[in-house]
Amino acid sequence: MRNKKFVILSLCLVMILGILSFTGCTKGDIYNINIDLQGKTMVYETVSHKALPSCALVRIKNGLTEYITVGAFVTADGDLLIDGAMIPADYNQKDWSIEVRVWQSNDTYKSYAAIFDNINGMLGGVIDQSGLAIIKLITTDKFTPVDIAKTETVAMGEDLLAVSVLREGKSAELIVFEGIVSNTGFGDCGHISTEAKRDFEYLMMTVGGHFNPLSAPERSQMHINDTMHSRPSDFMAVSDAILFDLNGDFVGFNRLKLVDIGTDNENIVHNISYAVKSDVVVHELQKAGILKGDKV
Amino acid sequence: MRRRLCLVFTLVIILVTMAGIATGCNLCNSGDVYNNNYTVENINYAYEAATKKASLSSVLVHSSVGTGTSSGSGVIISQDGYVLTNDHVVRSANSIEVEVLQADGKIVKYSAEAIAEKPDGTKYYGMDMALIKIKTEKGKPDVFTPAEFAKAEDLVYGKSGIMIGNPKNVGFMVSKAMISNPSMEVAYPKTINKYIALDAPVNPGNSGGGFYDIQGRLLGIVTLRQYEPGDDNKDIVFGIGFAIRIDDVNGYLARYTEVVR
């Protein structure tokens, strides 16, 4: 009799534990599922490993003059999306070289030469409106293009992973850091025309995070001025970073950050950057014939 | 006989189920991170739990140098009170004082001394590290909580953790920190060394403090930050710090096996 009770009690215990284990493992509503304490903190590690093979460090060089930036593969055939502001005004293949270092999953890099040229009739390879450009790697190797998310799925307050470059002395490396969608549009930056604001709302979203200025060609000032219309270029610095959501999908290309040019630290600006939306990138790449399909 | 069979059968079922539960939980924990979802409470508690553990091995360091003082941070690495910090925090110090945070939240002050040779950067493994020893009363040695060390393999892109230190000498402060690059070449102090690049708000005073993973294990020693030396605010740099890698910490401590137990 006592054994029977023991068996019944044990079976009940087993069933309860079984039910609990199944409940814990079920994946469903985003806010109602418990995971271990490390879950959130591990996600950036995983997203980094998905994002990094689709990104590359780009050196644009002419003698001692060198600009370093980050690019994202948009095709498997070596079409790399970079900030057009990083291409010097006097760029030509004879004087300037472009070296692209691609991250490999074992934490090593492979280097390739690349060219910036007229692509499908686009002026200087710069993608109309967005200020972005395509450079082409000279190789038959295949690459991992970014998975592109639709801008409409990006939400205010959404966590991002940013892939950028860091120069320290003579070395430069890809880096990753956390970002956040501060505003899915350009926000109210004032001092611009209604028309310009409408353009910016279409082109850009506002993001936060440790986006830092990159050294860029002089032309970039003009380029930014052109792109940003009446907004004074002095208040923007080039700050390139590829943005991914926590699914590891490409959501935007950060190009600019708001800065203060004064010497009074009281007005230092922190955490306001502007990224070209992924929908704009796709639209422009489709227009240029680099991407096919009707994703956007 | 039947009773025994029943008992054995029941025990086997329990064991099998427990194994299944353990496997199931492991799958949940280490499976496809893209599909994991989170509760706000868990996210916050992860950092809180890491802080609770790591703060017990964190110290504030105050050095008297000439007529002035300098402040930094440190990490307890042994129960008898050896503390790892940056060389530049205690270099040329006339006297050293440390503040230790206890589990009950009280802060206890101790005197400390630099051990062995005076650190000078080049002699000591080429990195900016120094070892100091907390002085305790003879016959009544306090027992300290040493940091648990992570492994070099844990240094990967995107790993999140915390940084504990004494920024701007305001006291114990914890900040979130993420590995931006696990192995970035920096020409510091005198030769090129590989550091962990951090996405973290490193300030003067964070030097010598610990960078810990979310399990509260030591990944590195926060040492320097990038800054823009010009007077033009447009180039100001935010949130880029560097920490000495845990494998370099181990390499440095290997020189002290006779004193550090």
Coordinates of C-alpha atoms in Angstrom, one line a residue:
Chain A
M1 CA 0.0 0.0 0.0
R2 CA 2.8 2.3 1.0
N3 CA 4.6 1.5 -2.2
K4 CA 1.6 2.2 -4.3
K5 CA 1.3 5.6 -2.7
F6 CA 5.0 6.2 -3.3
V7 CA 4.6 5.2 -7.0
I8 CA 1.6 7.5 -7.5
L9 CA 3.3 10.4 -5.8
S10 CA 6.4 9.9 -7.9
L11 CA 4.5 9.7 -11.1
C12 CA 2.6 13.0 -10.2
L13 CA 5.9 14.6 -9.5
V14 CA 7.3 13.4 -12.8
M15 CA 4.3 14.7 -14.6
I16 CA 4.5 18.2 -13.0
L17 CA 8.2 18.4 -13.7
G18 CA 7.5 17.4 -17.3
I19 CA 4.8 20.0 -17.8
L20 CA 7.1 22.6 -16.3
S21 CA 9.9 21.7 -18.6
F22 CA 7.7 21.9 -21.6
T23 CA 6.3 25.3 -20.5
G24 CA 9.8 26.7 -20.1
C25 CA 10.8 25.7 -23.6
T26 CA 7.8 26.9 -25.5
K27 CA 8.5 29.8 -27.7
G28 CA 5.6 32.3 -28.2
D29 CA 4.7 35.8 -27.2
I30 CA 7.8 37.9 -27.0
Y31 CA 7.1 39.4 -23.6
N32 CA 5.8 36.3 -21.8
I33 CA 8.6 33.8 -22.1
N34 CA 11.2 33.3 -19.5
I35 CA 14.8 32.5 -20.4
D36 CA 17.9 32.1 -18.4
L37 CA 19.6 35.2 -17.1
Q38 CA 22.1 35.3 -19.9
G39 CA 19.7 35.3 -22.8
K40 CA 19.5 39.0 -23.6
T41 CA 23.2 39.5 -23.0
M42 CA 24.2 36.7 -25.3
V43 CA 22.1 37.9 -28.2
Y44 CA 24.7 40.5 -29.2
E45 CA 27.3 37.8 -29.4
T46 CA 25.1 35.8 -31.8
V47 CA 24.0 38.8 -33.9
S48 CA 27.7 39.8 -34.2
H49 CA 28.5 36.4 -35.6
K50 CA 25.7 36.7 -38.1
A51 CA 26.4 40.3 -39.0
L52 CA 30.2 40.4 -39.2
P53 CA 30.7 38.2 -42.3
S54 CA 28.5 40.5 -44.2
C55 CA 30.6 43.5 -43.3
A56 CA 34.0 44.6 -44.3
L57 CA 36.7 47.2 -43.4
V58 CA 37.5 49.5 -46.3
R59 CA 40.7 51.4 -46.8
I60 CA 40.7 54.1 -49.5
K61 CA 44.3 55.1 -50.0
N62 CA 46.5 57.4 -52.0
G63 CA 50.1 57.6 -50.7
L64 CA 49.9 58.7 -47.1
T65 CA 46.3 59.8 -47.4
E66 CA 44.0 57.1 -46.1
Y67 CA 40.3 56.9 -45.2
I68 CA 38.9 54.0 -43.3
T69 CA 35.2 53.0 -43.3
V70 CA 32.9 50.1 -43.1
G71 CA 30.9 48.4 -45.9
A72 CA 28.1 45.9 -46.2
F73 CA 27.8 43.2 -48.9
V74 CA 24.5 43.6 -50.7
T75 CA 25.2 40.8 -53.2
A76 CA 27.2 37.6 -53.1
D77 CA 29.3 38.8 -56.0
G78 CA 31.2 41.4 -54.0
D79 CA 29.0 44.5 -54.3
L80 CA 29.9 46.4 -51.2
L81 CA 27.7 49.3 -49.9
I82 CA 29.7 52.2 -48.4
D83 CA 29.2 55.8 -47.6
G84 CA 29.7 57.9 -50.8
A85 CA 31.2 60.6 -48.6
M86 CA 34.2 58.5 -48.1
I87 CA 35.1 58.5 -51.8
P88 CA 37.5 61.4 -52.5
A89 CA 36.4 63.9 -55.1
D90 CA 39.6 63.3 -57.2
Y91 CA 39.2 59.5 -57.0
N92 CA 40.6 57.6 -59.9
Q93 CA 41.8 54.0 -60.2
K94 CA 45.4 55.1 -61.0
D95 CA 46.0 57.2 -57.9
W96 CA 43.7 55.7 -55.4
S97 CA 43.6 52.1 -54.2
I98 CA 40.7 50.5 -52.3
E99 CA 41.5 47.6 -50.0
V100 CA 38.7 45.6 -48.4
R101 CA 39.2 43.3 -45.4
V102 CA 36.5 40.8 -45.0
W103 CA 36.0 39.2 -41.6
Q104 CA 36.1 35.4 -41.4
S105 CA 34.3 33.4 -38.8
N106 CA 37.5 32.2 -37.2
D107 CA 38.4 35.9 -36.4
T108 CA 40.8 36.2 -39.3
Y109 CA 40.5 38.5 -42.3
K110 CA 40.9 38.1 -46.0
S111 CA 41.9 41.1 -48.1
Y112 CA 40.7 42.0 -51.6
A113 CA 41.2 44.9 -54.0
A114 CA 38.1 46.9 -55.0
I115 CA 37.1 49.6 -57.5
F116 CA 34.7 52.4 -57.4
D117 CA 33.3 53.1 -60.8
N118 CA 30.3 54.0 -62.8
I119 CA 27.8 51.3 -62.1
N120 CA 24.9 50.9 -64.5
G121 CA 25.2 54.6 -65.5
M122 CA 25.1 55.9 -62.0
L123 CA 27.2 59.0 -61.6
G124 CA 30.4 57.9 -59.9
G125 CA 28.7 54.9 -58.4
V126 CA 27.0 57.0 -55.8
I127 CA 23.5 55.8 -55.2
D128 CA 21.1 58.6 -55.9
Q129 CA 19.6 60.4 -52.9
S130 CA 20.9 58.2 -50.1
G131 CA 24.5 59.4 -50.4
L132 CA 25.6 55.7 -50.3
A133 CA 27.8 54.2 -53.0
I134 CA 28.8 50.7 -54.3
I135 CA 32.3 49.5 -54.6
K136 CA 33.0 46.2 -56.4
L137 CA 35.5 43.7 -55.1
I138 CA 37.8 42.3 -57.9
T139 CA 37.4 38.6 -57.3
T140 CA 35.4 35.6 -58.2
D141 CA 34.9 34.7 -54.5
K142 CA 31.4 34.6 -53.1
F143 CA 30.3 36.6 -50.1
T144 CA 27.5 36.7 -47.5
P145 CA 25.2 39.5 -48.3
V146 CA 23.2 41.1 -45.6
D147 CA 19.6 39.9 -45.0
I148 CA 17.6 43.1 -45.4
A149 CA 14.7 44.0 -43.1
K150 CA 11.9 46.3 -44.2
T151 CA 12.0 49.7 -42.6
E152 CA 8.4 49.4 -41.5
T153 CA 9.3 46.6 -39.1
V154 CA 11.7 48.9 -37.3
A155 CA 10.3 50.4 -34.2
M156 CA 11.1 53.3 -32.0
G157 CA 13.2 52.0 -29.0
E158 CA 14.3 48.9 -30.9
D159 CA 17.7 47.5 -29.9
L160 CA 20.3 47.5 -32.7
L161 CA 23.8 46.1 -33.2
A162 CA 26.1 48.6 -35.0
V163 CA 29.2 47.4 -36.9
S164 CA 31.7 50.2 -37.5
V165 CA 35.4 50.7 -37.6
L166 CA 37.9 51.9 -35.0
R167 CA 41.2 53.3 -35.8
E168 CA 43.8 53.2 -33.1
G169 CA 47.3 54.4 -34.1
K170 CA 48.2 52.5 -37.2
S171 CA 45.7 49.7 -36.8
A172 CA 42.1 49.6 -37.7
E173 CA 39.5 47.0 -36.9
L174 CA 35.8 46.3 -37.2
I175 CA 34.0 46.9 -34.0
V176 CA 30.5 46.2 -32.8
F177 CA 28.4 48.2 -30.3
E178 CA 24.9 48.6 -29.1
G179 CA 22.5 51.1 -30.6
I180 CA 18.9 52.0 -30.3
V181 CA 16.3 53.4 -32.7
S182 CA 15.6 56.9 -31.3
N183 CA 13.1 57.8 -33.9
T184 CA 12.0 56.0 -37.0
G185 CA 12.2 59.4 -38.8
F186 CA 14.5 62.4 -38.9
G187 CA 12.8 64.1 -36.0
D188 CA 12.3 67.8 -35.6
C189 CA 15.8 69.2 -36.2
G190 CA 14.5 72.7 -37.0
H191 CA 15.9 75.3 -39.4
I192 CA 15.0 73.3 -42.5
S193 CA 12.3 73.7 -45.0
T194 CA 9.2 71.5 -45.0
E195 CA 10.3 70.0 -48.3
A196 CA 13.7 69.1 -47.0
K197 CA 12.2 67.6 -43.8
R198 CA 9.9 65.5 -46.0
D199 CA 13.0 64.2 -47.8
F200 CA 14.8 63.4 -44.6
E201 CA 11.8 61.6 -43.2
Y202 CA 11.8 59.4 -46.2
L203 CA 15.6 58.9 -46.2
M204 CA 16.7 58.7 -42.6
M205 CA 16.0 57.4 -39.1
T206 CA 17.5 58.7 -35.9
V207 CA 19.6 56.3 -33.8
G208 CA 21.5 56.4 -30.5
G209 CA 24.7 54.8 -29.4
H210 CA 28.4 55.4 -29.3
F211 CA 28.7 56.5 -32.9
N212 CA 31.9 58.4 -33.3
P213 CA 33.3 60.6 -36.1
L214 CA 35.4 59.1 -38.8
S215 CA 38.0 61.0 -40.7
A216 CA 36.6 61.7 -44.2
P217 CA 37.7 63.4 -47.4
E218 CA 37.0 67.2 -47.6
R219 CA 34.5 66.5 -50.2
S220 CA 32.3 64.8 -47.6
Q221 CA 31.5 68.2 -46.2
M222 CA 30.1 69.3 -49.5
H223 CA 28.5 65.9 -50.0
I224 CA 26.7 66.2 -46.6
N225 CA 25.7 69.7 -47.5
D226 CA 24.2 68.5 -50.7
T227 CA 22.4 65.6 -49.1
M228 CA 21.2 67.6 -46.1
H229 CA 20.1 70.6 -48.1
S230 CA 20.0 73.7 -45.9
R231 CA 21.3 72.0 -42.8
P232 CA 24.7 73.4 -42.0
S233 CA 27.2 70.7 -42.7
D234 CA 29.4 71.8 -39.8
F235 CA 27.0 70.3 -37.3
M236 CA 27.3 66.9 -38.8
A237 CA 30.2 64.5 -38.8
V238 CA 30.7 61.4 -40.9
S239 CA 30.0 58.4 -38.7
D240 CA 29.6 55.2 -40.7
A241 CA 28.1 52.1 -39.2
I242 CA 26.0 49.2 -40.5
L243 CA 22.9 48.7 -38.4
F244 CA 21.3 45.3 -37.7
D245 CA 18.2 44.4 -35.7
L246 CA 18.4 41.6 -33.2
N247 CA 17.5 39.1 -35.8
G248 CA 20.7 40.0 -37.5
D249 CA 18.9 41.7 -40.4
F250 CA 20.2 44.9 -42.0
V251 CA 18.0 47.8 -41.0
G252 CA 20.0 50.9 -42.0
F253 CA 23.3 52.6 -42.8
N254 CA 24.4 55.2 -40.3
R255 CA 26.2 58.0 -42.0
L256 CA 26.1 61.1 -39.8
K257 CA 26.1 62.1 -36.2
L258 CA 25.1 65.4 -34.8
V259 CA 28.1 67.3 -33.3
D260 CA 29.0 70.6 -31.7
I261 CA 31.9 72.5 -33.2
G262 CA 32.4 74.9 -30.3
T263 CA 35.1 74.6 -27.7
D264 CA 32.7 74.9 -24.9
N265 CA 32.0 71.4 -23.6
E266 CA 28.6 72.5 -22.3
N267 CA 27.2 71.9 -25.8
I268 CA 28.7 68.6 -26.5
V269 CA 26.2 66.4 -28.4
H270 CA 25.9 62.7 -27.5
N271 CA 23.9 59.9 -29.0
I272 CA 22.2 61.6 -32.0
S273 CA 23.0 59.9 -35.3
Y274 CA 21.3 59.5 -38.6
A275 CA 21.0 56.4 -40.7
V276 CA 19.7 55.8 -44.2
K277 CA 16.7 53.4 -43.9
S278 CA 17.0 49.9 -45.4
D279 CA 14.0 50.5 -47.6
V280 CA 15.7 53.5 -49.2
V281 CA 18.8 51.3 -49.8
V282 CA 16.8 48.6 -51.4
H283 CA 14.8 51.0 -53.5
E284 CA 18.0 52.7 -54.8
L285 CA 19.8 49.4 -55.4
Q286 CA 16.8 48.1 -57.4
K287 CA 16.7 51.3 -59.4
A288 CA 20.4 50.8 -60.2
G289 CA 19.8 47.2 -61.1
I290 CA 22.1 45.9 -58.4
L291 CA 19.3 44.2 -56.5
K292 CA 16.4 42.4 -58.2
G293 CA 13.0 41.5 -57.0
D294 CA 10.2 43.5 -55.4
K295 CA 11.1 43.4 -51.8
V296 CA 10.2 47.1 -51.3
Chain B
M1 CA 10.0 -8.8 -5.5
R2 CA 7.1 -6.8 -7.1
R3 CA 7.7 -4.0 -4.6
R4 CA 11.3 -3.8 -5.6
L5 CA 10.5 -3.8 -9.3
C6 CA 8.0 -1.0 -8.7
L7 CA 10.6 1.0 -6.8
V8 CA 13.3 0.5 -9.4
F9 CA 10.8 1.2 -12.3
T10 CA 9.7 4.5 -10.6
L11 CA 13.3 5.6 -9.9
V12 CA 14.2 4.9 -13.6
I13 CA 11.3 7.0 -14.8
I14 CA 12.3 9.8 -12.4
L15 CA 15.9 9.7 -13.6
V16 CA 14.9 9.6 -17.3
T17 CA 12.5 12.5 -16.8
M18 CA 15.1 14.6 -14.9
A19 CA 17.6 14.0 -17.7
G20 CA 15.0 15.0 -20.2
I21 CA 14.2 18.2 -18.3
A22 CA 17.9 19.0 -18.1
T23 CA 18.4 18.5 -21.8
G24 CA 15.3 20.5 -22.6
C25 CA 16.5 23.4 -20.5
N26 CA 19.9 23.3 -22.1
L27 CA 18.3 23.4 -25.5
C28 CA 16.4 26.5 -24.4
N29 CA 19.5 28.2 -23.0
S30 CA 22.0 27.5 -25.8
G31 CA 19.7 27.1 -28.7
D32 CA 18.9 29.5 -31.5
V33 CA 19.4 32.9 -29.8
Y34 CA 17.5 34.6 -32.6
N35 CA 14.4 32.9 -31.5
N36 CA 14.8 33.5 -27.8
N37 CA 12.6 36.0 -26.1
Y38 CA 13.1 37.9 -23.0
T39 CA 11.3 39.4 -20.0
V40 CA 12.4 42.8 -18.8
E41 CA 12.8 41.4 -15.2
N42 CA 15.3 38.8 -16.4
I43 CA 17.3 41.3 -18.3
N44 CA 17.6 43.7 -15.4
Y45 CA 18.3 40.9 -13.0
A46 CA 21.1 39.5 -15.1
Y47 CA 23.1 42.7 -14.7
E48 CA 22.2 42.9 -11.0
A49 CA 23.3 39.4 -10.3
A50 CA 26.6 39.9 -12.1
T51 CA 27.1 43.1 -10.1
K52 CA 26.4 41.4 -6.8
K53 CA 29.1 38.8 -7.5
A54 CA 31.7 41.0 -9.1
S55 CA 31.4 44.0 -6.7
L56 CA 32.7 41.9 -3.8
S57 CA 36.0 41.5 -5.7
S58 CA 36.2 45.2 -6.7
V59 CA 38.1 47.8 -4.9
L60 CA 38.7 51.5 -5.1
V61 CA 42.4 52.5 -5.0
H62 CA 43.7 55.9 -3.7
S63 CA 47.4 56.6 -4.1
S64 CA 49.4 59.5 -2.5
V65 CA 51.9 60.7 -5.0
G66 CA 54.1 63.5 -3.8
T67 CA 51.7 66.1 -2.5
G68 CA 48.8 65.0 -4.7
T69 CA 46.6 61.9 -4.9
S70 CA 45.4 59.8 -7.7
S71 CA 42.4 57.4 -7.7
G72 CA 41.7 54.3 -9.6
S73 CA 40.2 50.9 -9.2
G74 CA 41.3 47.3 -8.7
V75 CA 40.3 43.7 -8.5
I76 CA 40.9 41.3 -5.6
I77 CA 42.5 38.1 -6.9
S78 CA 43.2 36.2 -3.6
Q79 CA 41.5 35.6 -0.3
D80 CA 44.5 37.0 1.5
G81 CA 44.1 40.4 -0.2
Y82 CA 46.2 40.6 -3.3
V83 CA 44.8 43.2 -5.7
L84 CA 45.4 43.7 -9.4
T85 CA 45.4 47.2 -10.7
N86 CA 47.0 49.3 -13.3
D87 CA 50.6 50.3 -12.9
H88 CA 49.7 54.0 -13.7
V89 CA 47.3 54.0 -10.7
V90 CA 49.9 53.2 -8.1
R91 CA 53.2 54.2 -9.8
S92 CA 55.5 56.1 -7.5
A93 CA 52.9 56.0 -4.7
N94 CA 54.1 57.0 -1.2
S95 CA 51.1 55.3 0.3
I96 CA 48.1 53.3 -1.0
E97 CA 44.7 53.0 0.4
V98 CA 41.9 50.7 -0.8
E99 CA 38.2 50.6 -0.2
V100 CA 36.5 47.2 -0.2
L101 CA 32.8 46.7 -0.6
Q102 CA 31.4 44.0 1.6
A103 CA 28.3 41.8 1.1
D104 CA 26.3 43.9 3.6
G105 CA 27.0 47.0 1.6
K106 CA 29.5 48.5 4.0
I107 CA 32.7 49.9 2.7
V108 CA 35.9 49.1 4.6
K109 CA 39.1 51.0 4.2
Y110 CA 42.6 49.4 4.3
S111 CA 46.1 50.4 3.7
A112 CA 47.9 48.6 1.0
E113 CA 51.4 48.2 -0.4
A114 CA 52.9 47.5 -3.8
I115 CA 54.5 44.1 -3.8
A116 CA 57.9 42.8 -5.1
E117 CA 59.7 45.1 -7.4
K118 CA 58.3 48.5 -8.2
P119 CA 56.3 48.1 -11.4
D120 CA 57.6 50.0 -14.4
G121 CA 55.6 48.7 -17.3
T122 CA 58.5 47.3 -19.3
K123 CA 59.8 44.9 -16.7
Y124 CA 56.4 43.5 -16.0
Y125 CA 55.2 41.7 -19.0
G126 CA 55.0 44.8 -21.1
M127 CA 51.5 45.7 -19.9
D128 CA 50.2 48.4 -17.5
M129 CA 49.7 46.1 -14.5
A130 CA 50.6 46.2 -10.9
L131 CA 50.0 44.0 -7.9
I132 CA 49.3 45.4 -4.4
K133 CA 48.6 43.7 -1.1
I134 CA 46.0 44.8 1.4
K135 CA 47.4 45.1 4.8
T136 CA 45.4 43.3 7.5
E137 CA 45.9 43.1 11.3
K138 CA 48.4 40.5 12.3
G139 CA 46.7 37.4 13.8
K140 CA 43.3 38.6 12.4
P141 CA 43.6 38.4 8.7
D142 CA 40.4 39.3 6.9
V143 CA 39.2 37.0 4.2
F144 CA 38.5 38.7 0.9
T145 CA 36.5 37.5 -2.1
P146 CA 38.7 37.0 -5.1
A147 CA 37.4 37.4 -8.6
E148 CA 36.5 34.3 -10.6
F149 CA 38.5 34.4 -13.9
A150 CA 36.8 33.8 -17.2
K151 CA 38.7 32.1 -20.1
A152 CA 40.4 33.8 -23.1
E153 CA 37.9 31.9 -25.3
D154 CA 35.1 33.9 -23.7
L155 CA 36.5 37.1 -25.4
V156 CA 34.3 37.3 -28.4
Y157 CA 32.6 40.1 -30.4
G158 CA 29.4 41.3 -28.9
K159 CA 29.8 39.8 -25.4
S160 CA 28.0 41.9 -22.9
G161 CA 29.0 42.4 -19.3
I162 CA 29.7 45.0 -16.7
M163 CA 32.5 47.3 -15.7
I164 CA 33.0 48.2 -12.0
G165 CA 35.2 51.1 -10.9
N166 CA 35.7 54.5 -9.5
P167 CA 35.0 56.9 -12.4
K168 CA 36.0 60.5 -11.5
N169 CA 36.6 59.3 -7.9
V170 CA 32.8 59.3 -7.2
G171 CA 32.8 55.9 -5.6
F172 CA 31.8 52.4 -6.6
M173 CA 30.0 52.6 -10.0
V174 CA 28.8 49.9 -12.3
S175 CA 28.3 50.4 -16.1
K176 CA 27.3 48.1 -18.9
A177 CA 30.1 47.2 -21.2
M178 CA 30.3 45.2 -24.4
I179 CA 33.2 43.7 -26.3
S180 CA 33.5 45.8 -29.5
N181 CA 36.6 43.9 -30.6
P182 CA 38.2 41.2 -28.6
S183 CA 41.7 41.8 -29.9
M184 CA 42.5 45.4 -30.9
E185 CA 46.1 46.5 -31.4
V186 CA 47.0 49.5 -29.3
A187 CA 50.5 51.0 -28.9
Y188 CA 50.4 51.2 -25.1
P189 CA 52.3 51.5 -22.8
K190 CA 55.4 51.2 -24.8
T191 CA 54.9 48.5 -27.4
I192 CA 51.9 47.3 -29.4
N193 CA 49.7 45.0 -27.4
K194 CA 46.3 43.5 -28.0
Y195 CA 43.5 44.8 -25.8
I196 CA 39.8 44.3 -25.6
A197 CA 38.0 47.2 -27.2
L198 CA 35.0 48.1 -25.1
D199 CA 31.7 49.9 -25.9
A200 CA 31.6 51.4 -22.4
P201 CA 31.8 54.8 -20.7
V202 CA 35.4 54.6 -19.5
N203 CA 36.4 57.7 -17.4
P204 CA 39.5 58.6 -15.4
G205 CA 39.3 56.5 -12.3
N206 CA 38.0 53.4 -14.0
S207 CA 41.7 52.3 -14.6
G208 CA 42.5 49.1 -12.9
G209 CA 38.9 48.1 -12.5
G210 CA 37.4 44.8 -13.7
F211 CA 35.4 44.1 -16.8
Y212 CA 33.2 41.1 -16.0
D213 CA 30.9 38.9 -18.0
I214 CA 27.3 38.5 -17.1
Q215 CA 28.2 35.6 -14.8
G216 CA 30.4 38.0 -12.8
R217 CA 33.7 36.4 -14.1
L218 CA 36.7 38.6 -14.8
L219 CA 37.3 39.1 -18.5
G220 CA 39.8 42.0 -18.3
I221 CA 41.3 45.0 -16.5
V222 CA 40.0 48.3 -17.7
T223 CA 43.0 50.4 -18.6
L224 CA 42.6 53.3 -21.1
R225 CA 40.1 55.0 -23.3
Q226 CA 40.2 56.7 -26.7
Y227 CA 39.9 60.5 -26.7
E228 CA 40.2 63.4 -29.0
P229 CA 43.1 65.6 -27.9
G230 CA 42.1 68.6 -30.0
D231 CA 40.0 71.5 -28.7
D232 CA 37.3 71.0 -31.4
N233 CA 34.2 69.3 -30.0
K234 CA 33.2 67.9 -33.3
D235 CA 35.8 65.1 -33.0
I236 CA 35.0 64.1 -29.5
V237 CA 35.0 60.4 -28.9
F238 CA 32.4 58.7 -26.8
G239 CA 32.3 55.2 -25.3
I240 CA 35.5 53.6 -26.5
G241 CA 37.6 52.0 -23.8
F242 CA 40.3 49.3 -23.7
A243 CA 40.9 46.5 -21.2
I244 CA 43.8 44.2 -20.7
R245 CA 42.8 40.7 -21.8
I246 CA 42.3 37.9 -19.3
D247 CA 45.0 35.8 -20.9
D248 CA 47.5 38.7 -20.4
V249 CA 46.3 39.0 -16.8
N250 CA 47.1 35.3 -16.3
G251 CA 50.5 35.8 -18.0
Y252 CA 51.3 38.6 -15.7
L253 CA 50.2 36.7 -12.6
A254 CA 52.2 33.7 -13.5
R255 CA 55.2 35.8 -12.4
Y256 CA 53.9 35.9 -8.9
T257 CA 53.0 32.3 -8.2
E258 CA 55.2 32.4 -5.1
V259 CA 53.2 35.1 -3.4
V260 CA 49.7 34.8 -4.9
R261 CA 48.0 31.7 -3.7

